[in-house]
Coordinates of C-alpha atoms in Angstrom, one line a residue:
X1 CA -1.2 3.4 6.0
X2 CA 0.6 6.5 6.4
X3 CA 0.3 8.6 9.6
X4 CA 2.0 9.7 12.6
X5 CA 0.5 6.8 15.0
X6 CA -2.0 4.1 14.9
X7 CA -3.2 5.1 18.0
X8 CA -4.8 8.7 19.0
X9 CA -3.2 9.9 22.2
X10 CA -5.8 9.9 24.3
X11 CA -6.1 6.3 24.0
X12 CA -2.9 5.5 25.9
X13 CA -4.5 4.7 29.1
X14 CA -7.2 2.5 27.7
X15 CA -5.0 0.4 25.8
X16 CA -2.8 -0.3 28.7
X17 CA -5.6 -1.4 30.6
X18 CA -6.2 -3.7 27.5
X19 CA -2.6 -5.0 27.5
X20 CA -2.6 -5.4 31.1
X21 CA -6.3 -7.8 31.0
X22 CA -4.8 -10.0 28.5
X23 CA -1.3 -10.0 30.2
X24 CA -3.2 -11.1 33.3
X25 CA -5.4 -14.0 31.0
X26 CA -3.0 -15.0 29.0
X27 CA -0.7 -15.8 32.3
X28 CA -4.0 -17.1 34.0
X29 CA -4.6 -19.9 31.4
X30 CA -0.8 -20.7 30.7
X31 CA 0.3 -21.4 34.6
X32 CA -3.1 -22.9 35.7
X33 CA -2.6 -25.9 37.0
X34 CA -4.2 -27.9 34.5
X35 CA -2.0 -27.0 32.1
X36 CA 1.0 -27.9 33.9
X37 CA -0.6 -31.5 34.5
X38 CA -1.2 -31.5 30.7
X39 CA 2.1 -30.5 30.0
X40 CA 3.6 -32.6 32.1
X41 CA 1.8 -36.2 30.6
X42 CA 2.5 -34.6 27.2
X43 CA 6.4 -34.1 27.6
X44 CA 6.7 -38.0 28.1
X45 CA 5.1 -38.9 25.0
X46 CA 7.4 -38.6 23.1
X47 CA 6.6 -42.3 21.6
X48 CA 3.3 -40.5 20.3
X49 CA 4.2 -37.1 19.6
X50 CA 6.0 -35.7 16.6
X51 CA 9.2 -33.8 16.4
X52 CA 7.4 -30.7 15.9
X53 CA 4.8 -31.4 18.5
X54 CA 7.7 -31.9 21.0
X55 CA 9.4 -28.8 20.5
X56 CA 5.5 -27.1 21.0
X57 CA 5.5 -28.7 24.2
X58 CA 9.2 -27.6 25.3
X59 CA 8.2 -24.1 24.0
X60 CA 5.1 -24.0 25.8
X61 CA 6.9 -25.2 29.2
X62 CA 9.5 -22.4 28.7
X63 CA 6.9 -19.8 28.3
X64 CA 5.3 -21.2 31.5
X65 CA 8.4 -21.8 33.3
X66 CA 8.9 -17.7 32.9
X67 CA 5.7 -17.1 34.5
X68 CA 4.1 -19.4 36.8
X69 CA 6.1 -17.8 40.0
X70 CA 5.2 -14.0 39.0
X71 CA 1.3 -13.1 40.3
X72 CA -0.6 -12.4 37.9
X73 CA -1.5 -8.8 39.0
X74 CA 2.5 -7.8 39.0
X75 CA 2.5 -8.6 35.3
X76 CA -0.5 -6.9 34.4
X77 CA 0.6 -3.8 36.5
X78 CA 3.9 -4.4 34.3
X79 CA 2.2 -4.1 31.3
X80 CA 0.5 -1.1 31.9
X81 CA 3.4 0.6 33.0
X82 CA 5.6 0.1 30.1
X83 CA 2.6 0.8 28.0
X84 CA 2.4 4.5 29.8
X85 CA 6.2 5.0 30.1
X86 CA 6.6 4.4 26.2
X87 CA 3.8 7.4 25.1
X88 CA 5.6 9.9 28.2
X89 CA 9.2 8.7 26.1
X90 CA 7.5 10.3 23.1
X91 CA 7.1 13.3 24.2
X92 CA 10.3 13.5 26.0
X93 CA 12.1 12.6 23.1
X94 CA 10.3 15.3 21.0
X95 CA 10.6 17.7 23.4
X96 CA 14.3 17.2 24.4
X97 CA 12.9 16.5 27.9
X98 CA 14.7 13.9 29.9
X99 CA 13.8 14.8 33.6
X100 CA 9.8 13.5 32.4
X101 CA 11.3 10.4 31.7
X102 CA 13.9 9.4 33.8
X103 CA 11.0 8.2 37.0
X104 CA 9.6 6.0 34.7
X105 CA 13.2 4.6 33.5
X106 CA 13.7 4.0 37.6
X107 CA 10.0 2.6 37.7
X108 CA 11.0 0.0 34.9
X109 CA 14.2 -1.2 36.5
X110 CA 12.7 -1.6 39.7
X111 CA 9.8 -3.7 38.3
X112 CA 12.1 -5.7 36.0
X113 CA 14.1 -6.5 39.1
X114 CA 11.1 -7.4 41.3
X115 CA 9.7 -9.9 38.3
X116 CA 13.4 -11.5 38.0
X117 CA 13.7 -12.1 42.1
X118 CA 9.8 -13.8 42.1
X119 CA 11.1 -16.1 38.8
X120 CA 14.1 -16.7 40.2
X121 CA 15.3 -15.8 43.4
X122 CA 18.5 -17.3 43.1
X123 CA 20.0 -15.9 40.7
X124 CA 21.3 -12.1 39.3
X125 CA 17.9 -10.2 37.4
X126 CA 19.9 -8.9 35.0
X127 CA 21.0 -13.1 34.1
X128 CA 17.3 -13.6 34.2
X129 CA 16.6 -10.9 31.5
X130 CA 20.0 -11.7 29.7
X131 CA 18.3 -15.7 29.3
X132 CA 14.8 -13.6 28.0
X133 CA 16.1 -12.0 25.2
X134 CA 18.2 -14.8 24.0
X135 CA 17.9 -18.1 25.7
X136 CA 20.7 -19.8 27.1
X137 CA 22.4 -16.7 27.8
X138 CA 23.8 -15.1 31.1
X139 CA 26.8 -12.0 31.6
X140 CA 29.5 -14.7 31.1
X141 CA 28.9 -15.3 27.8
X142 CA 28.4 -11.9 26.7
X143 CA 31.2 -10.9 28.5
X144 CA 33.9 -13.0 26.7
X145 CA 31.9 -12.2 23.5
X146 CA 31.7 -8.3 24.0
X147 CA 35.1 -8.5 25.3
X148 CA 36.2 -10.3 21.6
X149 CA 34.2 -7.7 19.6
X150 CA 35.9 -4.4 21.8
X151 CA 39.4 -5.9 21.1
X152 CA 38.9 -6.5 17.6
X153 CA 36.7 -3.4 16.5
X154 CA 38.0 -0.3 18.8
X155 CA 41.6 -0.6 16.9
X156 CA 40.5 -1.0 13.8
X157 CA 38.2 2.0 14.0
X158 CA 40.9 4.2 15.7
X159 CA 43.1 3.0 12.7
X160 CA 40.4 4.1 10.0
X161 CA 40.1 7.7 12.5
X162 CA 43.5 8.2 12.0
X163 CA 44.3 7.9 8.6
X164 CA 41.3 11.0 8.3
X165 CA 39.8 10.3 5.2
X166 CA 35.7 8.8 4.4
X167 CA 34.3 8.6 1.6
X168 CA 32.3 12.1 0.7
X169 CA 28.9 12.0 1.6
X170 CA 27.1 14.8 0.4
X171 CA 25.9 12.9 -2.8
X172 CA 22.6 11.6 -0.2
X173 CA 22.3 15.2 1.4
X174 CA 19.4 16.8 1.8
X175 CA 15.6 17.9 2.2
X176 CA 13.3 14.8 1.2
X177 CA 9.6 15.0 1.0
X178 CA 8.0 12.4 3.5
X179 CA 5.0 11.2 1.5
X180 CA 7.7 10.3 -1.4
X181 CA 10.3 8.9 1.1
X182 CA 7.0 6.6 2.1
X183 CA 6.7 5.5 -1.6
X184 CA 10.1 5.0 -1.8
X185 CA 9.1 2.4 1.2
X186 CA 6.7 0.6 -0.4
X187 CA 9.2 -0.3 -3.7
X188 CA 11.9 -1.1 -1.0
X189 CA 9.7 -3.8 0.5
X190 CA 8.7 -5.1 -3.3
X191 CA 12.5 -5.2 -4.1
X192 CA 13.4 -7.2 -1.1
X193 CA 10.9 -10.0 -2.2
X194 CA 8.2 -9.1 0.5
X195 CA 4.6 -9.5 -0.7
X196 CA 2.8 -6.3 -0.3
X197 CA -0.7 -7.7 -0.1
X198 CA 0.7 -9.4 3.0
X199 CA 2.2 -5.9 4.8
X200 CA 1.4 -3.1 6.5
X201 CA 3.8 0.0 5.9
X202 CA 3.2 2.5 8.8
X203 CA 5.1 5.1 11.2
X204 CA 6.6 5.2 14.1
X205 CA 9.4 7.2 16.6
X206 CA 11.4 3.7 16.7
X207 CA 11.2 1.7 13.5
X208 CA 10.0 -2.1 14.8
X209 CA 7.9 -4.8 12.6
X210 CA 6.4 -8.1 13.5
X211 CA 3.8 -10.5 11.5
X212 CA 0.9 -12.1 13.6
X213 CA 0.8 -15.1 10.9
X214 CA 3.0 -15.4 7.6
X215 CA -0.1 -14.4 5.9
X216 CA 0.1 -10.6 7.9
X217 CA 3.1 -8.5 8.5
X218 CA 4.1 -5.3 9.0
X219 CA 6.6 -2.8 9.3
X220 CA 6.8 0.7 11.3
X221 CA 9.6 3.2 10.0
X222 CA 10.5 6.5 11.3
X223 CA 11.0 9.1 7.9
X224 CA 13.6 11.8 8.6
X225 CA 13.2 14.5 6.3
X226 CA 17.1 15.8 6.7
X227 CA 18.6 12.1 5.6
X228 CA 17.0 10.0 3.2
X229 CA 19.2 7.1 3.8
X230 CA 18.1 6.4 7.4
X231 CA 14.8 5.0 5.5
X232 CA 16.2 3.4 2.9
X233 CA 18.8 1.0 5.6
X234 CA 16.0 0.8 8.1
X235 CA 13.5 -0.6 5.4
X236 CA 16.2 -3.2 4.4
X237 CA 17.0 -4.1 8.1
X238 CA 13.3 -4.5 9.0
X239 CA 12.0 -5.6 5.7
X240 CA 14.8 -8.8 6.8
X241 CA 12.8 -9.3 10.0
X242 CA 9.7 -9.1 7.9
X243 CA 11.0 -11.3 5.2
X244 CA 12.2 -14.0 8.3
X245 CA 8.8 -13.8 9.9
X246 CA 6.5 -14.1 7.1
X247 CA 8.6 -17.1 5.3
X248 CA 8.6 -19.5 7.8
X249 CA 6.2 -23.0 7.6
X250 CA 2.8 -21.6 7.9
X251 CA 1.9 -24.5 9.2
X252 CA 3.2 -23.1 12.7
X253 CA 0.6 -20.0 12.2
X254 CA -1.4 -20.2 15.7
X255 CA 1.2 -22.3 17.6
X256 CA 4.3 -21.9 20.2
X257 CA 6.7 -22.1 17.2
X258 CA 5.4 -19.4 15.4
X259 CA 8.0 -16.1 15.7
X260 CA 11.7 -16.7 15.6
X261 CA 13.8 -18.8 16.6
X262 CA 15.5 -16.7 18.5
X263 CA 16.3 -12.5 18.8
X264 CA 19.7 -13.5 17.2
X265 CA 18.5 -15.5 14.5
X266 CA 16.1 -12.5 14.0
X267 CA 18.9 -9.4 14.0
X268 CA 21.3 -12.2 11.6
X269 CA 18.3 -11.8 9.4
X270 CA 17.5 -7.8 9.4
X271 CA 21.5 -7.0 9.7
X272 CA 22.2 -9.8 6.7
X273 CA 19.4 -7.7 4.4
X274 CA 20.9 -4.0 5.8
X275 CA 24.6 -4.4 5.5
X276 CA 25.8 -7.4 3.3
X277 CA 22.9 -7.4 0.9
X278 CA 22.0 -3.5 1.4
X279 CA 25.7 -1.7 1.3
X280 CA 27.0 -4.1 -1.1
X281 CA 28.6 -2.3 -4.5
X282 CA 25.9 -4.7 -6.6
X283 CA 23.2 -3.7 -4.6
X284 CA 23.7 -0.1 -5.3
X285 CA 22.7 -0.4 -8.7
X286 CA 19.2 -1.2 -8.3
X287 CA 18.9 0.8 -5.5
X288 CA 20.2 4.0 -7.0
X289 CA 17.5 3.5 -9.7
X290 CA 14.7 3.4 -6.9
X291 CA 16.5 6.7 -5.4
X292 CA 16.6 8.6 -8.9
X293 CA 13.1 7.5 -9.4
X294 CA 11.7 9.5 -6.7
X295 CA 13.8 12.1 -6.4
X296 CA 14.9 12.9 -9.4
X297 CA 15.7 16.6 -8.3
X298 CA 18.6 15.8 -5.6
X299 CA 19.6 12.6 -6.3
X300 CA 19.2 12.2 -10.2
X301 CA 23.3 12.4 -10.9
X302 CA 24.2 10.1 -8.6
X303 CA 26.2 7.5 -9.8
X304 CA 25.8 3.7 -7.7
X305 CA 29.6 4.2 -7.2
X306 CA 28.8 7.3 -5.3
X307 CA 26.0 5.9 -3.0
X308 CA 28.2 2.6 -2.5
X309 CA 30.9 5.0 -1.1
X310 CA 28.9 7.3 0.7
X311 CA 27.1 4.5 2.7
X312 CA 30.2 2.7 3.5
X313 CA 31.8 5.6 5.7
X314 CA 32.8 4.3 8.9
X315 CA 31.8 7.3 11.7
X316 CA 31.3 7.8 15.5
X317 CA 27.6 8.7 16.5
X318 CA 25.1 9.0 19.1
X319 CA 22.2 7.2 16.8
X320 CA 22.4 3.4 16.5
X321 CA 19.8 3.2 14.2
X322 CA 21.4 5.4 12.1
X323 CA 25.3 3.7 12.9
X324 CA 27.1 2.2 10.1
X325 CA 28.1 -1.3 10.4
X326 CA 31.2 -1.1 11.9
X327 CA 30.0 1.2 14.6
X328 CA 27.0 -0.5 15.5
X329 CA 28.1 -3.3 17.3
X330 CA 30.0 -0.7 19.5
X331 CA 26.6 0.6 20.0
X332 CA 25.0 -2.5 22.0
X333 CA 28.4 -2.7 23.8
X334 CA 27.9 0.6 25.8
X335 CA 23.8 -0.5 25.9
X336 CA 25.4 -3.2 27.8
X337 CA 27.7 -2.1 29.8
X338 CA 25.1 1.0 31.2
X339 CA 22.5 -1.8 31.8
X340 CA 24.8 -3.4 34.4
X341 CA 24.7 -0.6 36.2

């Protein structure tokens, strides 16, 4: 599938009112209170249960937990506001237009911080979104953490600034044709071991990808016609995600445990595949052979050496996608920080 979006523009306000019915369903049937009785006599059998059905039910509860205090109707109206702000980001982003955006940026907070208070009124909403994302987490821990990775990574960055030389890259520079860049996708995903009659390659503005069972993945990559290479490392670091999805137990297909474990088991897996595997000297080799391959013009005197060295520059930039893997991690420290606020 190759195409600027799966959906046609039009539809944008019809699929958030999809989103937001089976937001408001899906919440319905999950804090009922039948299923709270249910799950209730369930999480003290553990004499009867399995392992795996135990961790269901713990799932399950969690996922409820979230919920039950947040009306229905909030959540829905949730959905379908994030559904609209993301197509009016779009266009801003195309269009260089932050003043469209920024309302719906204030909208978001202010919802976020509503849902957080009815969850859980007694404690900070950004904590409550912190334990979301990666559960068991709150500012405490990220701040010792972040505060670990500044002291560690700001020096040694300023120290590779200072001595003012990179490797030259101008061996991966310039104009590359978008359908081929989307072929050069599709062998990407082969040579990280994903099974191509189990993905979906498509585009996107933000590169994502997810599976709905092991049996059905897919990936969404943004193609930049100016820099080859921002494919290439996104297609590792999703086809990681991809790779963790779709190669779990299917036997948890259709069930709580299905997805990752959690979002940091999930990035260890995409940033494993991007930087260790991706920028590694061996892995240039093979990967300079799928470069030649399709572009044979630019690219068809470039020795593995050369790529190696020219994707192992260390830079300040405003793109974290795009940041090398240094940098990056500085990246999600600022995020952090400006979230706070």
């Amino acid at each position: 599938c190759y195409g600027p979006s799966l959906d046609p523009v039009d539809a944008t306000a019809d699929r958030g009112e999809a989103l937001s019915i089976l937001e408001e369903e899906d919440q319905a049937l999950l804090c009922s209170e039948e299923t709270g009785e249910l799950l209730e006599r369930l999480s003290k059998m553990g004499h009867v249960l399995t392992e795996t059905q135990e961790a269901q039910v713990r799932i399950i509860q969690r996922d409820r937990a979230r919920l039950v205090g947040v009306p229905a109707d909030v959540q829905g109206a949730f959905a379908r506001l994030t559904n609209e702000a993301d197509a009016v980001w779009r266009k801003a982003k195309a269009e260089d237009d932050w003043a469209s955006f920024e309302p719906y940026l204030d909208r978001l907070v202010a919802q976020a911080i509503k849902i957080a208070q009815l969850r859980k009124p007694d404690s900070a909403p950004y904590d409550v979104w912190l334990d979301d994302f990666e559960h068991g987490t709150n500012r405490g821990f990220y701040d010792a953490f972040f505060t670990e990775v500044k002291q560690t990574v700001v020096p040694l960055l300023d120290a590779i600034r200072r001595k003012g030389w990179q490797p030259p890259r101008t061996v991966v520079e310039g104009k590359f044709d978008e359908r081929r860049q989307m072929e050069l996708a599709h062998d990407l995903m082969r040579l990280e071991g994903l099974d191509a009659n189990k993905m979906l390659l498509a585009t996107t503005e933000h590169p994502y990808s997810d599976a709905l069972t092991t049996n059905y993945g897919f990936i969404a990559c943004h193609v930049r016609e100016d820099d080859v290479c921002s494919n290439v490392f996104t297609m590792l670091h999703e086809g990681g995600h991809a790779l963790y999805e779709t190669g779990v137990d299917p036997a948890y297909n259709y069930t709580s445990l299905k997805g990752g474990t959690s979002s940091g088991m999930h990035e260890g897996q995409s940033r494993f595949f991007e930087n260790y595997v991706g920028r590694s000297e061996a892995f240039s080799e093979p990967l300079t052979r799928l470069l030649t391959k399709h572009f044979p013009g630019q690219l068809g005197r470039m020795t593995a050496h050369q790529l190696f060295m020219a994707e192992n520059c260390a830079e300040l930039g405003l793109i974290r996608c795009d940041a090398d893997e240094l940098t990056y991690p500085l990246h999600i420290l600022v995020r952090y920080e400006i979230e706070q606020l």
